[in-house]
mmCIF file of C-alpha atoms (C1' of nucleotides) in Angstrom:
data_model
loop_
_atom_site.group_PDB
_atom_site.id
_atom_site.type_symbol
_atom_site.label_atom_id
_atom_site.label_comp_id
_atom_site.label_asym_id
_atom_site.label_seq_id
_atom_site.Cartn_x
_atom_site.Cartn_y
_atom_site.Cartn_z
ATOM 1 C CA MET A 3 -0.043 0.245 0.037
ATOM 2 C CA LYS A 4 1.265 3.361 -0.592
ATOM 3 C CA ILE A 5 1.098 6.580 1.650
ATOM 4 C CA LEU A 6 -1.172 9.208 0.261
ATOM 5 C CA ASP A 7 1.567 12.416 -0.161
ATOM 6 C CA ARG A 8 1.435 16.098 -0.411
ATOM 7 C CA LYS A 9 -0.241 16.337 -3.454
ATOM 8 C CA PHE A 10 -3.282 14.317 -2.587
ATOM 9 C CA TYR A 11 -3.905 16.917 0.434
ATOM 10 C CA ALA A 12 -3.245 20.059 -1.897
ATOM 11 C CA ASP A 13 -6.258 19.334 -3.625
ATOM 12 C CA ASP A 14 -9.654 21.255 -3.137
ATOM 13 C CA THR A 15 -10.903 20.707 0.494
ATOM 14 C CA ILE A 16 -14.307 19.534 -0.685
ATOM 15 C CA LEU A 17 -12.669 17.125 -3.236
ATOM 16 C CA THR A 18 -10.091 15.761 -0.503
ATOM 17 C CA ALA A 19 -12.945 15.285 1.910
ATOM 18 C CA GLN A 20 -14.559 12.811 -0.779
ATOM 19 C CA LYS A 21 -11.032 11.352 -1.917
ATOM 20 C CA LEU A 22 -10.371 9.943 1.578
ATOM 21 C CA LEU A 23 -13.517 7.980 2.077
ATOM 22 C CA GLY A 24 -12.270 4.356 1.490
ATOM 23 C CA LYS A 25 -8.594 5.653 2.588
ATOM 24 C CA LEU A 26 -6.786 3.602 5.566
ATOM 25 C CA ILE A 27 -5.789 5.536 8.274
ATOM 26 C CA VAL A 28 -3.183 3.507 10.547
ATOM 27 C CA LYS A 29 -1.642 4.599 13.878
ATOM 28 C CA ASN A 30 1.057 2.931 15.890
ATOM 29 C CA GLU A 31 0.524 1.219 19.202
ATOM 30 C CA LYS A 32 2.794 -0.216 21.628
ATOM 31 C CA TYR A 33 4.662 -3.241 21.255
ATOM 32 C CA GLY A 34 4.612 -3.157 17.178
ATOM 33 C CA LYS A 35 1.093 -3.268 17.313
ATOM 34 C CA VAL A 36 -1.011 -0.814 14.973
ATOM 35 C CA THR A 37 -5.057 0.234 15.025
ATOM 36 C CA SER A 38 -6.089 0.946 11.850
ATOM 37 C CA GLY A 39 -9.610 1.540 9.777
ATOM 38 C CA VAL A 40 -11.100 2.394 6.521
ATOM 39 C CA ILE A 41 -12.411 6.232 6.677
ATOM 40 C CA VAL A 42 -16.397 5.619 5.890
ATOM 41 C CA GLU A 43 -17.485 9.448 6.732
ATOM 42 C CA THR A 44 -15.958 13.083 6.828
ATOM 43 C CA GLU A 45 -16.907 16.627 6.850
ATOM 44 C CA ALA A 46 -15.334 19.332 5.129
ATOM 45 C CA TYR A 47 -14.289 22.579 6.674
ATOM 46 C CA VAL A 48 -13.302 24.931 4.177
ATOM 47 C CA GLY A 49 -12.238 28.491 5.914
ATOM 48 C CA GLN A 50 -13.255 31.050 3.508
ATOM 49 C CA TYR A 51 -16.804 31.792 3.463
ATOM 50 C CA ASP A 52 -17.396 28.815 5.988
ATOM 51 C CA GLU A 53 -18.337 30.060 9.287
ATOM 52 C CA ALA A 54 -18.295 26.858 11.084
ATOM 53 C CA CYS A 55 -14.671 26.246 10.549
ATOM 54 C CA HIS A 56 -12.514 27.508 13.328
ATOM 55 C CA ALA A 57 -10.326 29.357 10.732
ATOM 56 C CA PHE A 58 -12.960 31.588 9.685
ATOM 57 C CA ASN A 59 -11.736 35.353 9.585
ATOM 58 C CA LYS A 60 -9.116 34.549 12.154
ATOM 59 C CA THR A 61 -6.440 32.979 13.659
ATOM 60 C CA THR A 62 -6.518 31.972 17.246
ATOM 61 C CA GLY A 63 -4.378 30.065 19.522
ATOM 62 C CA ARG A 64 -5.800 26.630 18.355
ATOM 63 C CA SER A 65 -6.840 27.345 14.598
ATOM 64 C CA ARG A 66 -3.303 28.689 14.111
ATOM 65 C CA PHE A 67 -2.693 24.695 13.063
ATOM 66 C CA LEU A 68 -5.169 24.790 10.284
ATOM 67 C CA TYR A 69 -2.688 27.075 8.159
ATOM 68 C CA PRO A 70 0.135 24.334 7.357
ATOM 69 C CA GLU A 71 0.494 22.737 3.972
ATOM 70 C CA GLY A 72 -2.188 20.278 3.384
ATOM 71 C CA GLY A 73 -1.154 16.728 4.974
ATOM 72 C CA VAL A 74 -0.680 17.564 8.419
ATOM 73 C CA SER A 75 -2.970 16.711 11.705
ATOM 74 C CA TYR A 76 -5.432 19.160 13.352
ATOM 75 C CA VAL A 77 -6.313 17.772 16.852
ATOM 76 C CA TYR A 78 -8.736 19.772 19.202
ATOM 77 C CA PHE A 79 -10.524 19.358 22.293
ATOM 78 C CA ILE A 80 -14.441 19.872 22.620
ATOM 79 C CA TYR A 81 -17.413 20.081 24.892
ATOM 80 C CA GLY A 82 -15.400 19.334 27.771
ATOM 81 C CA ASN A 83 -14.603 15.913 27.165
ATOM 82 C CA TYR A 84 -13.867 14.888 23.397
ATOM 83 C CA TYR A 85 -10.944 14.761 21.011
ATOM 84 C CA CYS A 86 -11.771 15.545 17.111
ATOM 85 C CA PHE A 87 -9.344 14.670 14.344
ATOM 86 C CA ASN A 88 -8.988 16.857 11.346
ATOM 87 C CA VAL A 89 -6.392 16.745 7.953
ATOM 88 C CA VAL A 90 -5.279 20.124 6.912
ATOM 89 C CA THR A 91 -5.914 20.387 3.249
ATOM 90 C CA GLU A 92 -4.951 22.788 0.552
ATOM 91 C CA ARG A 93 -1.865 24.718 0.409
ATOM 92 C CA GLU A 94 0.123 26.854 3.275
ATOM 93 C CA GLY A 95 -1.654 29.830 4.558
ATOM 94 C CA ILE A 96 -5.307 28.669 3.749
ATOM 95 C CA GLY A 97 -7.096 27.544 7.060
ATOM 96 C CA ALA A 98 -9.118 24.463 5.678
ATOM 97 C CA ALA A 99 -9.202 20.898 6.822
ATOM 98 C CA VAL A 100 -11.323 17.684 6.892
ATOM 99 C CA LEU A 101 -12.754 16.144 10.006
ATOM 100 C CA ILE A 102 -12.866 12.210 9.998
ATOM 101 C CA ARG A 103 -15.993 11.599 11.519
ATOM 102 C CA ALA A 104 -16.047 7.646 11.269
ATOM 103 C CA VAL A 105 -13.944 4.503 10.457
ATOM 104 C CA GLU A 106 -14.353 0.785 9.708
ATOM 105 C CA PRO A 107 -12.242 -1.040 12.363
ATOM 106 C CA VAL A 108 -9.629 -3.154 10.555
ATOM 107 C CA ASP A 109 -6.536 -3.993 12.733
ATOM 108 C CA GLY A 110 -6.350 -3.852 16.421
ATOM 109 C CA THR A 111 -10.033 -4.128 17.422
ATOM 110 C CA GLU A 112 -9.238 -5.621 20.724
ATOM 111 C CA ILE A 113 -7.288 -2.539 21.726
ATOM 112 C CA MET A 114 -9.881 -0.509 20.327
ATOM 113 C CA LYS A 115 -12.559 -2.528 22.642
ATOM 114 C CA ARG A 116 -10.826 -1.660 25.818
ATOM 115 C CA ARG A 117 -10.447 2.007 25.183
ATOM 116 C CA ARG A 118 -14.256 1.889 24.147
ATOM 117 C CA LYS A 119 -16.060 0.263 26.924
ATOM 118 C CA ASN A 120 -19.076 1.871 26.150
ATOM 119 C CA ALA A 121 -19.249 0.192 22.793
ATOM 120 C CA ALA A 122 -21.860 -2.646 22.890
ATOM 121 C CA LYS A 123 -21.745 -3.790 19.361
ATOM 122 C CA PRO A 124 -18.615 -3.357 17.165
ATOM 123 C CA GLU A 125 -20.041 -0.573 15.241
ATOM 124 C CA ASP A 126 -20.001 1.521 17.926
ATOM 125 C CA LEU A 127 -16.241 1.456 18.340
ATOM 126 C CA THR A 128 -15.686 4.301 15.855
ATOM 127 C CA ASN A 129 -18.986 5.834 14.143
ATOM 128 C CA GLY A 130 -18.474 9.136 15.284
ATOM 129 C CA PRO A 131 -15.394 11.815 15.392
ATOM 130 C CA ALA A 132 -14.696 11.446 19.245
ATOM 131 C CA LYS A 133 -15.473 7.485 19.454
ATOM 132 C CA PHE A 134 -12.852 7.194 16.652
ATOM 133 C CA CYS A 135 -10.378 9.220 18.424
ATOM 134 C CA MET A 136 -11.175 7.087 21.685
ATOM 135 C CA ALA A 137 -10.530 3.922 19.945
ATOM 136 C CA PHE A 138 -7.450 5.101 18.568
ATOM 137 C CA GLY A 139 -6.240 6.884 21.895
ATOM 138 C CA ILE A 140 -5.477 10.141 19.916
ATOM 139 C CA GLY A 141 -5.196 13.296 21.854
ATOM 140 C CA ARG A 142 -3.455 16.702 22.030
ATOM 141 C CA GLU A 143 -0.081 15.034 21.109
ATOM 142 C CA HIS A 144 -0.944 13.802 17.812
ATOM 143 C CA ASN A 145 -1.927 17.191 16.911
ATOM 144 C CA GLN A 146 0.687 18.986 13.780
ATOM 145 C CA LEU A 147 1.818 15.005 12.904
ATOM 146 C CA ASP A 148 3.030 14.750 9.034
ATOM 147 C CA LEU A 149 0.873 12.418 8.073
ATOM 148 C CA THR A 150 2.538 11.761 4.943
ATOM 149 C CA ALA A 151 5.859 10.496 6.323
ATOM 150 C CA SER A 152 6.370 7.040 6.804
ATOM 151 C CA GLU A 153 7.986 7.115 10.575
ATOM 152 C CA SER A 154 4.784 9.328 11.624
ATOM 153 C CA THR A 155 2.806 7.926 14.395
ATOM 154 C CA ILE A 156 -0.260 8.154 12.218
ATOM 155 C CA ARG A 157 -0.386 7.928 8.654
ATOM 156 C CA ILE A 158 -2.639 7.330 5.772
ATOM 157 C CA TYR A 159 -2.621 4.677 3.047
ATOM 158 C CA ASP A 160 -4.528 4.415 -0.631
ATOM 159 C CA THR A 161 -6.264 0.811 -0.387
ATOM 160 C CA GLY A 162 -7.411 0.543 -3.511
ATOM 161 C CA ARG A 163 -10.755 0.055 -2.233
ATOM 162 C CA LYS A 164 -13.677 0.592 -4.960
ATOM 163 C CA ASN A 165 -17.287 -0.363 -5.932
ATOM 164 C CA PHE A 166 -18.970 2.225 -3.190
ATOM 165 C CA ASP A 167 -21.414 5.109 -3.627
ATOM 166 C CA ILE A 168 -20.421 8.408 -1.727
ATOM 167 C CA MET A 169 -23.619 10.334 -0.108
ATOM 168 C CA GLN A 170 -23.539 13.953 0.698
ATOM 169 C CA SER A 171 -25.507 15.769 3.546
ATOM 170 C CA LYS A 172 -25.355 18.822 5.862
ATOM 171 C CA ARG A 173 -22.841 18.677 8.615
ATOM 172 C CA ILE A 174 -23.501 17.621 12.052
ATOM 173 C CA GLY A 175 -23.838 19.306 15.242
ATOM 174 C CA ILE A 176 -22.834 22.844 13.920
ATOM 175 C CA VAL A 177 -25.041 25.777 14.097
ATOM 176 C CA LYS A 178 -23.369 28.559 11.882
ATOM 177 C CA SER A 179 -23.084 27.527 8.404
ATOM 178 C CA ALA A 180 -25.284 24.621 8.992
ATOM 179 C CA GLU A 181 -26.863 24.877 5.579
ATOM 180 C CA LEU A 182 -23.783 23.895 3.517
ATOM 181 C CA PRO A 183 -23.797 20.231 2.722
ATOM 182 C CA PHE A 184 -19.984 19.159 3.314
ATOM 183 C CA ARG A 185 -20.451 15.913 4.897
ATOM 184 C CA TYR A 186 -19.686 13.080 3.055
ATOM 185 C CA PHE A 187 -20.081 9.204 3.454
ATOM 186 C CA ILE A 188 -19.958 5.710 2.290
ATOM 187 C CA LYS A 189 -23.704 4.506 1.427
ATOM 188 C CA ASP A 190 -24.979 1.527 3.328
ATOM 189 C CA ASN A 191 -21.820 0.995 5.585
ATOM 190 C CA ALA A 192 -22.501 -0.031 8.971
ATOM 191 C CA TYR A 193 -19.732 1.947 10.581
ATOM 192 C CA VAL A 194 -21.329 5.380 9.523
ATOM 193 C CA THR A 195 -22.630 7.827 12.256
ATOM 194 C CA LYS A 196 -26.397 7.086 12.806
ATOM 195 C CA HIS A 197 -28.387 9.948 11.802
ATOM 196 C CA LYS A 198 -31.734 11.150 10.458
ATOM 197 C CA LEU A 199 -29.938 13.413 7.843
ATOM 198 C CA ASN A 200 -28.774 10.068 6.233
ATOM 199 C CA THR A 201 -32.131 8.881 4.804
ATOM 200 C CA ASN A 202 -32.379 12.644 2.864
ATOM 201 C CA ALA A 203 -29.093 12.291 1.520
ATOM 202 C CA ILE A 204 -28.130 12.843 -1.915
ATOM 203 C CA LYS A 205 -26.446 10.270 -3.928
ATOM 204 C CA LEU A 206 -23.325 11.806 -5.253
ATOM 205 C CA ILE A 207 -20.775 9.732 -7.072
ATOM 206 C CA LYS A 208 -20.394 6.032 -8.209
ATOM 207 C CA LYS A 209 -16.797 4.960 -7.777
ATOM 208 C CA ILE A 210 -15.539 2.509 -10.302
ATOM 209 C "C1'" DT B 607 -11.649 38.541 34.351
ATOM 210 C "C1'" DA B 608 -15.711 36.397 33.375
ATOM 211 C "C1'" DA B 609 -19.210 34.635 30.779
ATOM 212 C "C1'" DA B 610 -21.050 31.605 26.791
ATOM 213 C "C1'" DA B 611 -20.701 28.488 23.353
ATOM 214 C "C1'" DG B 612 -19.245 24.402 21.437
ATOM 215 C "C1'" DA B 613 -17.417 20.021 14.643
ATOM 216 C "C1'" DT B 614 -20.086 15.091 21.187
ATOM 217 C "C1'" DC B 615 -21.564 10.799 23.685
ATOM 218 C "C1'" DC B 616 -24.340 8.543 26.557
ATOM 219 C "C1'" DG B 617 -28.516 7.131 28.900
ATOM 220 C "C1'" DC B 618 -33.376 7.440 29.221
ATOM 221 C "C1'" DT B 619 -38.009 7.841 27.197
ATOM 222 C "C1'" DG C 1284 -35.410 11.681 19.613
ATOM 223 C "C1'" DC C 1285 -33.799 14.983 23.479
ATOM 224 C "C1'" DG C 1286 -31.457 16.852 27.233
ATOM 225 C "C1'" DG C 1287 -27.500 16.912 30.569
ATOM 226 C "C1'" DA C 1288 -22.516 15.997 31.717
ATOM 227 C "C1'" DT C 1289 -18.487 18.713 31.500
ATOM 228 C "C1'" DC C 1290 -14.246 22.159 30.604
ATOM 229 C "C1'" DT C 1291 -11.479 24.175 27.116
ATOM 230 C "C1'" DT C 1292 -11.589 27.890 24.143
ATOM 231 C "C1'" DT C 1293 -12.867 32.282 22.431
ATOM 232 C "C1'" DT C 1294 -14.585 36.815 23.267
ATOM 233 C "C1'" DA C 1295 -15.933 40.995 25.385
ATOM 234 C "C1'" DA C 1296 -15.510 44.260 28.694
#
DNA sequence: TAAAAGATCCGCT
DNA sequence: GCGGATCTTTTAA
């Protein structure tokens, strides 16, 4: 498998959010083990005209990490309890990123189960942005990682997975710019976040 | 210095 | 489907 390179992330944020579906995210664990999963749900945060983006019209203590060149991680803390993991996109100076909302577990599921005691079923391990971070053990120390480097703790690979439909909907849990349809997910995948928006979603792309 | 809001999860209905 | 928990980050004064 091949690691996604800088060029992949330099693309338009909305396209990158779609292209990340079906890709494999891998994190190194102790004793040579890894946790990994296929990305099945993403959201785009584009900065310029998107008020929900942390970088909209400003640079703050945390949002300064949204401006490096694409392919770097952006991890932030939310609701007093949870972490969310993003991938910075486009070129240096543009504050935009893709939020990883859900993955389908591949390797290290026993580690994920240990970290996700509340998960009754396998699909509860990683079907949500903060659940994914809990299952993978992602925290502040994983901010600003270069995801294109083979020695990085977290990397994203091209799997060659195909034959799936991409669905589009409004984003979940935001108030500002809530009308923008920048959420993307793989149709009929059991590991996608459960939400009423799923049924109203628009069919977008057929992958070959 | 203080106050309000927040890219969520979980338990209960 | 709905509301509470919980505390960091941001913004305003």
